[in-house]
Amino acid sequence: MRVRAVVVTVLAVLLAVVSGSPARAAGTPPNPWLTQRVMNMAHSGGEDEAPMNTMYAFRRAAALGADMLELDVQSTADGQLVVIHNATLDETTDGTGRVVDHTLDQIKALDAAFWFVPGRSAVHGLPDSAYPLRGARHGHPKVAGYKPKDFTVPTLREVLKAFPTTPINIEIKGTADSDTASFERTGRLLADLLDKSGRTDVIVTSFNDTALADFHARAPRVPLAPGMNGLLQYYLAGVRPIEGTVALQVPVTYQGIPVVTKEFVARAHADGYAVHVWFSGTAPDDAATYNRIIDTCADGLMPARPTLLESILDARGIERPGRPGVHPCA
């Protein structure tokens, strides 16, 4: 309890520091991500509405109007980048064990919709009837407009090819928080892939600051969102995050303390950074929360329910990338 109290106290101070960071240096090129707003950044393709990090989820999110796709990458035993959140296969597929201990062919054989429950993402232990897409990877059931391969774990290369003009937010993952080498391995593979692709309409991030710095050294053209330490230093002391940062990607709350406020967003904008907000258990993925975050003037939201967010943005006539509309803070 004492540790939690200290954390909460520090964060309270952190959130009180809404001024004092240096303004954007004169002559610094404007940040193009500040004009890409308000974005529906489907989190894992929208994990409450479709099996997370599958091509089915990404195709569905893009079709309903998502402006950006958010996803996670892990590396396989044979050095391939696959789009999956966890370090293990168990939560979302019918496989078991660590991703890094399996080859791409082994992972491609798996059903990534095996544990998907509509409205609840991946849930284990329910009756078979709770899993309507279980088996779609193997053609039973058939899903109109989609192929069996849309329900397995995709490679990042496949996602980039399928969405050549859709911005993509990529999080570098590893086997465990303490295993920095695993994050760096994934980051090196990602830097090589993005360098060869020439894509710069992406944002790369990671909770592991060391791996993110190593990635940036290898792919300096690719825009970034800082890791956990970088964010804390910015919050607490106004220290500018890693070079190449274009967006601050933050939770709605932390330990019950609001992180995303109008004051914080205004501070970030004054310093030249866009603000993208993730939910993932830090706040409900519901209409009230989505509306509240829109009203802070954040530049993008990462919803588990992209259909709901899309309906709210449309109903309010909110401005979108390339489309004029209502400025939520005007």
Short mmCIF file of C-alpha atoms in Angstrom, two decimals:
data_model
loop_
_atom_site.label_atom_id
_atom_site.label_comp_id
_atom_site.label_asym_id
_atom_site.label_seq_id
_atom_site.Cartn_x
_atom_site.Cartn_y
_atom_site.Cartn_z
CA MET A 1 0.00 0.00 0.00
CA ARG A 2 2.87 2.40 0.76
CA VAL A 3 4.30 1.83 -2.73
CA ARG A 4 0.94 2.50 -4.34
CA ALA A 5 0.53 5.67 -2.27
CA VAL A 6 3.92 6.92 -3.42
CA VAL A 7 3.03 6.17 -7.04
CA VAL A 8 -0.27 8.01 -6.73
CA THR A 9 1.43 10.99 -5.05
CA VAL A 10 4.08 11.18 -7.76
CA LEU A 11 1.44 11.00 -10.47
CA ALA A 12 -0.57 13.71 -8.80
CA VAL A 13 2.48 15.95 -8.96
CA LEU A 14 3.13 14.78 -12.49
CA LEU A 15 -0.33 15.74 -13.64
CA ALA A 16 -0.10 19.10 -11.91
CA VAL A 17 2.87 20.02 -14.06
CA VAL A 18 1.04 21.41 -17.05
CA SER A 19 3.52 24.12 -17.93
CA GLY A 20 7.22 24.70 -17.99
CA SER A 21 8.28 22.43 -20.83
CA PRO A 22 10.17 24.25 -23.58
CA ALA A 23 8.18 25.44 -26.55
CA ARG A 24 8.87 23.93 -29.94
CA ALA A 25 12.18 25.26 -31.18
CA ALA A 26 12.04 27.97 -33.83
CA GLY A 27 12.55 26.59 -37.29
CA THR A 28 11.43 23.08 -36.33
CA PRO A 29 9.23 21.68 -39.11
CA PRO A 30 5.56 21.47 -38.13
CA ASN A 31 4.37 18.08 -36.99
CA PRO A 32 2.09 16.64 -39.70
CA TRP A 33 0.36 14.37 -37.18
CA LEU A 34 -1.17 17.47 -35.58
CA THR A 35 -3.26 17.86 -38.73
CA GLN A 36 -4.39 14.21 -38.70
CA ARG A 37 -7.33 14.50 -36.39
CA VAL A 38 -9.62 13.31 -34.93
CA MET A 39 -8.51 9.77 -35.71
CA ASN A 40 -10.34 6.54 -35.06
CA MET A 41 -7.26 4.34 -34.38
CA ALA A 42 -8.80 0.88 -34.14
CA HIS A 43 -6.96 -0.81 -31.26
CA SER A 44 -5.80 -4.26 -32.41
CA GLY A 45 -8.40 -3.76 -35.14
CA GLY A 46 -11.09 -3.36 -32.45
CA GLU A 47 -10.71 -6.30 -30.07
CA ASP A 48 -14.22 -6.14 -28.63
CA GLU A 49 -15.74 -6.37 -32.10
CA ALA A 50 -13.41 -8.81 -33.86
CA PRO A 51 -10.59 -11.24 -33.03
CA MET A 52 -7.72 -8.95 -32.11
CA ASN A 53 -4.79 -8.38 -34.47
CA THR A 54 -6.27 -10.45 -37.30
CA MET A 55 -6.70 -9.46 -40.91
CA TYR A 56 -10.43 -9.92 -40.39
CA ALA A 57 -10.35 -7.26 -37.67
CA PHE A 58 -8.19 -4.88 -39.70
CA ARG A 59 -10.24 -5.22 -42.90
CA ARG A 60 -13.44 -4.75 -40.95
CA ALA A 61 -12.13 -1.66 -39.13
CA ALA A 62 -10.87 -0.05 -42.33
CA ALA A 63 -14.20 -0.71 -44.05
CA LEU A 64 -16.20 0.97 -41.29
CA GLY A 65 -14.03 4.12 -41.53
CA ALA A 66 -11.07 3.76 -39.14
CA ASP A 67 -8.36 6.29 -39.93
CA MET A 68 -5.45 4.28 -38.52
CA LEU A 69 -4.82 0.71 -37.43
CA GLU A 70 -3.10 0.00 -34.12
CA LEU A 71 -1.25 -3.30 -33.72
CA ASP A 72 1.53 -5.14 -31.88
CA VAL A 73 4.47 -7.11 -33.25
CA GLN A 74 6.39 -10.06 -31.86
CA SER A 75 9.21 -11.99 -33.55
CA THR A 76 9.24 -15.71 -34.36
CA ALA A 77 11.93 -18.36 -33.99
CA ASP A 78 12.84 -17.90 -37.67
CA GLY A 79 13.07 -14.11 -37.51
CA GLN A 80 9.68 -13.08 -38.87
CA LEU A 81 7.45 -10.31 -37.53
CA VAL A 82 3.96 -11.45 -36.60
CA VAL A 83 1.07 -9.32 -35.43
CA ILE A 84 0.08 -10.51 -31.97
CA HIS A 85 -0.13 -8.78 -28.60
CA ASN A 86 1.03 -11.34 -26.08
CA ALA A 87 4.40 -13.04 -25.85
CA THR A 88 2.56 -16.37 -25.76
CA LEU A 89 0.03 -17.90 -28.11
CA ASP A 90 -2.33 -19.10 -25.41
CA GLU A 91 -4.64 -16.13 -24.87
CA THR A 92 -5.95 -15.61 -28.40
CA THR A 93 -5.14 -18.78 -30.39
CA ASP A 94 -5.48 -22.55 -30.09
CA GLY A 95 -1.70 -22.79 -29.73
CA THR A 96 0.44 -22.81 -26.61
CA GLY A 97 3.88 -21.52 -25.68
CA ARG A 98 5.94 -18.47 -26.57
CA VAL A 99 5.73 -16.86 -29.99
CA VAL A 100 9.52 -16.65 -30.16
CA ASP A 101 9.79 -20.44 -29.80
CA HIS A 102 7.65 -21.14 -32.88
CA THR A 103 8.35 -20.78 -36.59
CA LEU A 104 6.15 -18.72 -38.86
CA ASP A 105 4.69 -21.86 -40.45
CA GLN A 106 3.71 -23.22 -37.04
CA ILE A 107 2.03 -19.97 -36.07
CA LYS A 108 0.25 -19.65 -39.42
CA ALA A 109 -1.50 -22.97 -38.77
CA LEU A 110 -3.24 -21.56 -35.69
CA ASP A 111 -6.77 -20.20 -35.23
CA ALA A 112 -6.52 -16.62 -33.95
CA ALA A 113 -10.30 -16.41 -33.48
CA PHE A 114 -10.40 -19.47 -31.23
CA TRP A 115 -11.15 -17.61 -27.98
CA PHE A 116 -12.94 -14.55 -29.38
CA VAL A 117 -16.24 -13.65 -27.70
CA PRO A 118 -18.15 -10.71 -29.24
CA GLY A 119 -18.11 -7.71 -26.94
CA ARG A 120 -15.52 -9.25 -24.62
CA SER A 121 -12.41 -9.89 -26.74
CA ALA A 122 -10.60 -13.12 -25.80
CA VAL A 123 -12.25 -15.13 -23.02
CA HIS A 124 -11.49 -18.71 -22.04
CA GLY A 125 -13.68 -21.39 -20.53
CA LEU A 126 -17.11 -20.63 -21.99
CA PRO A 127 -19.43 -23.05 -23.85
CA ASP A 128 -18.54 -23.64 -27.50
CA SER A 129 -21.57 -21.61 -28.56
CA ALA A 130 -19.90 -18.46 -27.15
CA TYR A 131 -17.24 -18.58 -29.88
CA PRO A 132 -19.00 -17.84 -33.20
CA LEU A 133 -15.78 -17.49 -35.25
CA ARG A 134 -13.97 -20.51 -33.84
CA GLY A 135 -12.91 -22.64 -36.80
CA ALA A 136 -13.20 -19.87 -39.41
CA ARG A 137 -9.43 -20.26 -39.85
CA HIS A 138 -10.16 -23.69 -41.35
CA GLY A 139 -13.26 -22.72 -43.31
CA HIS A 140 -15.96 -23.77 -40.83
CA PRO A 141 -17.83 -21.53 -40.32
CA LYS A 142 -17.46 -19.56 -43.52
CA VAL A 143 -17.60 -15.80 -43.14
CA ALA A 144 -18.94 -13.92 -46.15
CA GLY A 145 -16.37 -11.64 -47.74
CA TYR A 146 -13.42 -13.14 -45.86
CA LYS A 147 -11.00 -16.02 -46.36
CA PRO A 148 -9.80 -18.57 -43.81
CA LYS A 149 -6.36 -16.92 -43.74
CA ASP A 150 -7.99 -13.74 -42.41
CA PHE A 151 -8.45 -15.55 -39.09
CA THR A 152 -4.89 -16.58 -38.38
CA VAL A 153 -1.96 -14.57 -37.01
CA PRO A 154 -0.82 -12.28 -39.84
CA THR A 155 2.69 -11.11 -40.57
CA LEU A 156 3.38 -7.39 -40.43
CA ARG A 157 4.48 -7.58 -44.05
CA GLU A 158 1.01 -8.86 -44.99
CA VAL A 159 -0.69 -6.02 -43.13
CA LEU A 160 1.50 -3.36 -44.73
CA LYS A 161 0.79 -4.82 -48.18
CA ALA A 162 -2.96 -5.04 -47.58
CA PHE A 163 -3.19 -1.44 -46.35
CA PRO A 164 -0.71 0.56 -48.45
CA THR A 165 -2.37 3.92 -47.76
CA THR A 166 -3.74 3.38 -44.26
CA PRO A 167 -1.55 4.75 -41.45
CA ILE A 168 -0.47 2.10 -38.96
CA ASN A 169 0.59 2.39 -35.32
CA ILE A 170 3.07 -0.36 -34.42
CA GLU A 171 4.07 -1.36 -30.90
CA ILE A 172 7.32 -3.30 -30.45
CA LYS A 173 6.79 -6.23 -28.07
CA GLY A 174 9.10 -8.70 -26.34
CA THR A 175 8.95 -11.88 -24.32
CA ALA A 176 8.83 -10.15 -20.90
CA ASP A 177 9.26 -6.63 -19.53
CA SER A 178 12.64 -7.60 -18.10
CA ASP A 179 13.91 -9.10 -21.37
CA THR A 180 15.12 -5.99 -23.17
CA ALA A 181 17.08 -8.10 -25.66
CA SER A 182 13.84 -9.60 -26.96
CA PHE A 183 12.37 -6.13 -27.55
CA GLU A 184 15.54 -5.09 -29.33
CA ARG A 185 15.43 -8.17 -31.55
CA THR A 186 11.89 -7.35 -32.62
CA GLY A 187 12.85 -3.69 -33.10
CA ARG A 188 15.78 -4.59 -35.36
CA LEU A 189 13.55 -6.72 -37.57
CA LEU A 190 11.00 -3.91 -37.70
CA ALA A 191 13.61 -1.28 -38.62
CA ASP A 192 14.84 -3.46 -41.47
CA LEU A 193 11.32 -4.06 -42.77
CA LEU A 194 10.25 -0.42 -42.62
CA ASP A 195 13.50 0.79 -44.19
CA LYS A 196 12.93 -1.54 -47.12
CA SER A 197 9.24 -0.65 -47.42
CA GLY A 198 9.88 3.11 -47.42
CA ARG A 199 6.74 3.59 -45.30
CA THR A 200 6.76 6.64 -43.07
CA ASP A 201 2.97 6.88 -42.57
CA VAL A 202 3.47 4.82 -39.42
CA ILE A 203 4.17 5.55 -35.78
CA VAL A 204 6.35 3.13 -33.84
CA THR A 205 6.28 2.86 -30.07
CA SER A 206 7.21 0.50 -27.26
CA PHE A 207 7.00 0.46 -23.49
CA ASN A 208 10.71 -0.42 -23.61
CA ASP A 209 12.62 2.85 -24.07
CA THR A 210 15.94 1.14 -24.78
CA ALA A 211 14.50 -0.89 -27.64
CA LEU A 212 12.78 2.21 -29.03
CA ALA A 213 16.06 4.16 -29.01
CA ASP A 214 17.80 1.28 -30.77
CA PHE A 215 15.01 1.18 -33.36
CA HIS A 216 15.31 4.93 -33.95
CA ALA A 217 19.07 4.67 -34.51
CA ARG A 218 18.37 2.08 -37.22
CA ALA A 219 15.34 3.76 -38.81
CA PRO A 220 15.60 7.49 -38.05
CA ARG A 221 12.98 8.52 -40.64
CA VAL A 222 10.16 6.63 -38.92
CA PRO A 223 7.97 8.70 -36.54
CA LEU A 224 7.83 7.66 -32.89
CA ALA A 225 5.76 7.76 -29.71
CA PRO A 226 7.95 7.54 -26.57
CA GLY A 227 8.18 4.67 -24.11
CA MET A 228 7.16 4.72 -20.47
CA ASN A 229 10.26 6.45 -19.12
CA GLY A 230 10.12 9.07 -21.84
CA LEU A 231 6.51 9.84 -21.03
CA LEU A 232 7.19 10.10 -17.29
CA GLN A 233 10.09 12.48 -17.82
CA TYR A 234 7.95 14.66 -20.05
CA TYR A 235 5.09 14.69 -17.53
CA LEU A 236 7.25 15.31 -14.48
CA ALA A 237 9.89 17.69 -15.71
CA GLY A 238 9.00 18.80 -19.22
CA VAL A 239 11.93 16.83 -20.63
CA ARG A 240 11.49 16.42 -24.34
CA PRO A 241 11.04 12.79 -25.36
CA ILE A 242 13.22 10.89 -27.81
CA GLU A 243 14.12 12.58 -31.08
CA GLY A 244 11.61 11.65 -33.75
CA THR A 245 8.63 11.81 -31.38
CA VAL A 246 5.46 13.00 -33.10
CA ALA A 247 2.81 11.79 -30.65
CA LEU A 248 2.35 11.14 -26.95
CA GLN A 249 0.30 7.96 -26.57
CA VAL A 250 -1.19 7.85 -23.09
CA PRO A 251 -3.84 6.01 -21.05
CA VAL A 252 -7.08 7.67 -20.05
CA THR A 253 -6.22 7.22 -16.37
CA TYR A 254 -3.48 5.77 -14.24
CA GLN A 255 -4.16 4.42 -10.74
CA GLY A 256 -7.48 6.27 -10.91
CA ILE A 257 -5.89 9.63 -11.71
CA PRO A 258 -7.03 11.31 -14.95
CA VAL A 259 -4.16 11.61 -17.41
CA VAL A 260 -5.95 12.99 -20.46
CA THR A 261 -7.26 16.47 -19.70
CA LYS A 262 -7.71 19.60 -21.78
CA GLU A 263 -4.73 21.12 -19.97
CA PHE A 264 -2.46 18.19 -20.78
CA VAL A 265 -3.51 18.08 -24.43
CA ALA A 266 -3.00 21.85 -24.79
CA ARG A 267 0.47 21.52 -23.25
CA ALA A 268 1.42 18.71 -25.63
CA HIS A 269 0.12 20.65 -28.64
CA ALA A 270 2.10 23.73 -27.60
CA ASP A 271 5.21 21.55 -27.50
CA GLY A 272 4.47 20.21 -30.98
CA TYR A 273 3.13 16.74 -30.14
CA ALA A 274 -0.13 15.04 -31.07
CA VAL A 275 -1.97 13.16 -28.32
CA HIS A 276 -3.33 9.66 -28.88
CA VAL A 277 -5.33 7.98 -26.15
CA TRP A 278 -5.56 4.27 -25.37
CA PHE A 279 -8.11 2.60 -23.13
CA SER A 280 -7.14 -1.06 -22.53
CA GLY A 281 -8.61 -1.32 -19.05
CA THR A 282 -7.73 2.22 -17.97
CA ALA A 283 -11.28 3.43 -18.69
CA PRO A 284 -14.46 1.96 -20.16
CA ASP A 285 -14.76 1.62 -23.92
CA ASP A 286 -18.17 3.29 -23.91
CA ALA A 287 -19.90 6.30 -25.44
CA ALA A 288 -19.53 8.51 -22.37
CA THR A 289 -15.76 7.97 -22.21
CA TYR A 290 -15.28 8.40 -25.95
CA ASN A 291 -17.19 11.69 -25.88
CA ARG A 292 -15.23 12.91 -22.87
CA ILE A 293 -11.89 12.20 -24.55
CA ILE A 294 -13.00 13.85 -27.79
CA ASP A 295 -13.82 16.95 -25.73
CA THR A 296 -10.24 17.17 -24.43
CA CYS A 297 -9.16 17.90 -28.02
CA ALA A 298 -7.08 14.74 -28.28
CA ASP A 299 -5.95 13.94 -31.81
CA GLY A 300 -6.75 10.24 -31.84
CA LEU A 301 -8.54 7.56 -29.84
CA MET A 302 -7.62 3.86 -29.84
CA PRO A 303 -10.95 2.12 -29.29
CA ALA A 304 -11.72 -1.53 -28.68
CA ARG A 305 -15.10 -0.64 -30.20
CA PRO A 306 -14.29 1.29 -33.40
CA THR A 307 -17.86 1.01 -34.71
CA LEU A 308 -19.13 2.87 -31.65
CA LEU A 309 -16.47 5.56 -31.92
CA GLU A 310 -17.18 5.96 -35.64
CA SER A 311 -20.89 6.48 -34.94
CA ILE A 312 -20.09 9.14 -32.32
CA LEU A 313 -17.66 11.02 -34.56
CA ASP A 314 -20.18 10.95 -37.41
CA ALA A 315 -23.12 12.00 -35.24
CA ARG A 316 -21.18 14.96 -33.86
CA GLY A 317 -19.74 15.90 -37.26
CA ILE A 318 -16.21 15.91 -35.83
CA GLU A 319 -13.36 16.81 -38.16
CA ARG A 320 -11.42 13.86 -39.55
CA PRO A 321 -8.16 13.47 -41.52
CA GLY A 322 -8.81 14.97 -44.93
CA ARG A 323 -12.41 15.81 -44.04
CA PRO A 324 -13.60 19.12 -42.60
CA GLY A 325 -15.90 19.08 -39.63
CA VAL A 326 -16.52 20.40 -36.14
CA HIS A 327 -13.44 21.19 -34.06
CA PRO A 328 -14.30 19.63 -30.67
CA CYS A 329 -12.56 22.39 -28.72
CA ALA A 330 -13.47 25.39 -30.82
#
